[in-house]
XYZ file of N, CA and C in Angstrom:
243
model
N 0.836 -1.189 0.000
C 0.000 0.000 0.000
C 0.880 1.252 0.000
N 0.622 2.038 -1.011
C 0.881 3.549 -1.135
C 1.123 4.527 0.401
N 1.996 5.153 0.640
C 2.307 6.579 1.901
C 1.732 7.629 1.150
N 0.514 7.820 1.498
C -0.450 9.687 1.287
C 0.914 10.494 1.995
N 1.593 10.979 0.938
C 2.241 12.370 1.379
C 1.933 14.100 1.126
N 0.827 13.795 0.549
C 0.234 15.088 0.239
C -1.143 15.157 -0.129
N -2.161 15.555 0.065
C -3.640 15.702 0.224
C -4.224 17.091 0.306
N -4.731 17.046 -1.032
C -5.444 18.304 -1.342
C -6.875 18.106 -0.880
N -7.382 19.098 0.024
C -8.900 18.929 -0.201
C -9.818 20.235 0.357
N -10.683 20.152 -1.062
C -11.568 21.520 -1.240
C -11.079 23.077 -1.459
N -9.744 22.606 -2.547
C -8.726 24.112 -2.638
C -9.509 25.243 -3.351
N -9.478 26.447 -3.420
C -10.412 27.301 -3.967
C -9.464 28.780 -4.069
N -9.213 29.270 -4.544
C -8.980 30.447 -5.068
C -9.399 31.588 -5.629
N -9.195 32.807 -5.750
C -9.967 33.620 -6.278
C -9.135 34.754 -6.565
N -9.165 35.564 -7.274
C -8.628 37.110 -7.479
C -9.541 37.549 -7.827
N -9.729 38.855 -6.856
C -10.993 39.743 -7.226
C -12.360 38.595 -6.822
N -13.024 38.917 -8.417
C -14.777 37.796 -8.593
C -13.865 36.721 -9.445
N -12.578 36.777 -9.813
C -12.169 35.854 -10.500
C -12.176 34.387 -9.932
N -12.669 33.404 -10.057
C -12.254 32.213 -9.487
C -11.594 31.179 -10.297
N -10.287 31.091 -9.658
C -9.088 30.420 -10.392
C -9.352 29.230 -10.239
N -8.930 28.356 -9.198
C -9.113 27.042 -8.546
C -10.573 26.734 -7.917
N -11.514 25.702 -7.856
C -12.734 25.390 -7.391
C -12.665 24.024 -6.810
N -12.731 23.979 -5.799
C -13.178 22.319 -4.852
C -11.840 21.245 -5.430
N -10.851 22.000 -6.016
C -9.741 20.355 -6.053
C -9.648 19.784 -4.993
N -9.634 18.812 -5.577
C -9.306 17.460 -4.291
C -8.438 16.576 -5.055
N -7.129 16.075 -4.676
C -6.422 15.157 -5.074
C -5.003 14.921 -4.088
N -4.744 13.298 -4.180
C -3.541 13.175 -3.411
C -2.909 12.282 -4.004
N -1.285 12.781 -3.485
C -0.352 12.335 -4.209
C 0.491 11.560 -3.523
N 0.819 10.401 -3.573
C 1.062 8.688 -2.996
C 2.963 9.181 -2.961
N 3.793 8.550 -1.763
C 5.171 8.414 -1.988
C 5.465 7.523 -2.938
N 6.639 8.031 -4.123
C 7.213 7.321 -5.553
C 5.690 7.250 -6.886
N 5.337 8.191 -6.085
C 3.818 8.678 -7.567
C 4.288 9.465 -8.391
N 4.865 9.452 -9.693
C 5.127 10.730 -10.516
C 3.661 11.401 -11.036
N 2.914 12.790 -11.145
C 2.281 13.523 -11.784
C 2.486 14.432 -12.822
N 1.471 14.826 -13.625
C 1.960 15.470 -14.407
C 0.357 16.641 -14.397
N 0.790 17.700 -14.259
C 0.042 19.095 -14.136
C -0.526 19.751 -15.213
N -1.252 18.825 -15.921
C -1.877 20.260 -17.486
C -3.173 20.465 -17.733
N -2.908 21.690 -18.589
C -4.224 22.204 -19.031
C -3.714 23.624 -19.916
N -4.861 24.110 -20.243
C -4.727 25.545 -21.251
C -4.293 26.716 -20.232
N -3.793 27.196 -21.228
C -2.976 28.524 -20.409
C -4.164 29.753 -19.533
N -3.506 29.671 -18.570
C -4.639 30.313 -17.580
C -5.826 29.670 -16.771
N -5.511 28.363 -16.924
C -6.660 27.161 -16.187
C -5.751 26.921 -14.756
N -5.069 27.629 -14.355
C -4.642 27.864 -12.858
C -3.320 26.702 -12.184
N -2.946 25.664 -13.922
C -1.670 25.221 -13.412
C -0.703 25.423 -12.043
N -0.144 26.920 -12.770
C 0.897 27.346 -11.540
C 0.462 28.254 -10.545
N -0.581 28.664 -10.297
C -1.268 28.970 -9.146
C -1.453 27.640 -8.189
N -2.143 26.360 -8.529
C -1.887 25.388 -7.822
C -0.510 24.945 -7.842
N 0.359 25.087 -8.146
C 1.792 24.902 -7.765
C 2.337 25.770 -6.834
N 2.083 27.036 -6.979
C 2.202 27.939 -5.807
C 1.779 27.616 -5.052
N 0.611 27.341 -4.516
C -0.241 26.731 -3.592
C 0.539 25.565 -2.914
N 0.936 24.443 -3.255
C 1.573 23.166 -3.032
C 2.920 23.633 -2.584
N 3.510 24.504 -2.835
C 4.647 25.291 -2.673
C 5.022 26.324 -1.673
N 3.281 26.312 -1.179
C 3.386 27.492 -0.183
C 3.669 28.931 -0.553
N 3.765 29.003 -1.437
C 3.923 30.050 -1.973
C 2.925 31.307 -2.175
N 1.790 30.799 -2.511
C 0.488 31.479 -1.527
C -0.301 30.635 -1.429
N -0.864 31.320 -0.260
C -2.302 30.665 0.500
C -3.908 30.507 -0.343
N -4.381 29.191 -0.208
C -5.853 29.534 -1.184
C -6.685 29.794 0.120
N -7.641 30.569 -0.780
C -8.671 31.365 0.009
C -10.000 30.053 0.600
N -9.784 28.784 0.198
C -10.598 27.779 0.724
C -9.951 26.691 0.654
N -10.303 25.645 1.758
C -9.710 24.080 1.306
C -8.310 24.607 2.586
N -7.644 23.092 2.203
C -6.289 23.007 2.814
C -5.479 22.207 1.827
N -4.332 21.954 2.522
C -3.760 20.845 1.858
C -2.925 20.295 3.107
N -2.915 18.876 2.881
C -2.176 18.445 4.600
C -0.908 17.599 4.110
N 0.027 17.920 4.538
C 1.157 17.144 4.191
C 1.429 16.026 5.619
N 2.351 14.853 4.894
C 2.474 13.867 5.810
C 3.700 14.642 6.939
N 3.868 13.744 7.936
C 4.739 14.133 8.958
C 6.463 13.925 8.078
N 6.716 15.138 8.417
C 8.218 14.546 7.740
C 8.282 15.512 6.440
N 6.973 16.099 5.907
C 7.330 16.722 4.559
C 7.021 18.138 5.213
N 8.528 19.252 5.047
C 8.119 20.250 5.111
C 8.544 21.088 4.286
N 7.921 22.537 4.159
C 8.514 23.746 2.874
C 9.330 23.601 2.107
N 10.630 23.097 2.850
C 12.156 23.253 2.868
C 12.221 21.879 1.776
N 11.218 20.889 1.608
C 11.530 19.968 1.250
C 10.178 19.754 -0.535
N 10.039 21.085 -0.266
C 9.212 21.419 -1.808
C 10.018 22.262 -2.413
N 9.748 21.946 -3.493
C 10.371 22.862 -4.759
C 9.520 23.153 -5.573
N 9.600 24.693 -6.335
C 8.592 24.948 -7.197
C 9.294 26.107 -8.132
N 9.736 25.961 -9.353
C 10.565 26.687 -10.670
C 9.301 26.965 -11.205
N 9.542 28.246 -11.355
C 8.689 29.406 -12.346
C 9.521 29.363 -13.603
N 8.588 29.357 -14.326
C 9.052 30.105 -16.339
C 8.883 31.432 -16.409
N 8.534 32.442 -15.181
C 8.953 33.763 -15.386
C 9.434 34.357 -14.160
N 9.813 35.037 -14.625
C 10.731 36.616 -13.287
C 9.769 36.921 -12.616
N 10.107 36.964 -11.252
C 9.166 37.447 -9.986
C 9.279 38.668 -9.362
């Protein structure tokens, strides 16, 4: 059986009335590779930020296992910050 090291549930986002992210829910198993797509502006790297800590969503959580912290996520942008 699979180690839940990361668990998304009920993530939600918004800018402004904009709503980026809505109710994701998904978790990601230790030695699970994923792969993140969709059309440009469907909130990819906003949920990577998110997973990254990088900012906070305005609903939901995400719970990491014991043992996984900040220091031990990584998250590379394709642009200047």
């Amino acid at each position: 059986m699979s180690q839940k090291i990361v668990e998304v549930k009920n993530l939600g986002i918004k800018i402004g009335k904009k709503i980026i992210l809505d109710d994701i829910q998904i978790q990601f198993q230790k030695g699970e590779s994923a792969v993140i797509a969709g059309r440009n502006g469907s909130g990819k790297s906003t949920f990577l930020r998110c997973l990254a800590q990088v900012i906070l969503p305005d609903q939901g959580e995400i719970v990491f296992s014991q043992g996984i912290t900040k220091e031990k996520i990584g998250f590379i942008s394709d642009q200047l910050s």
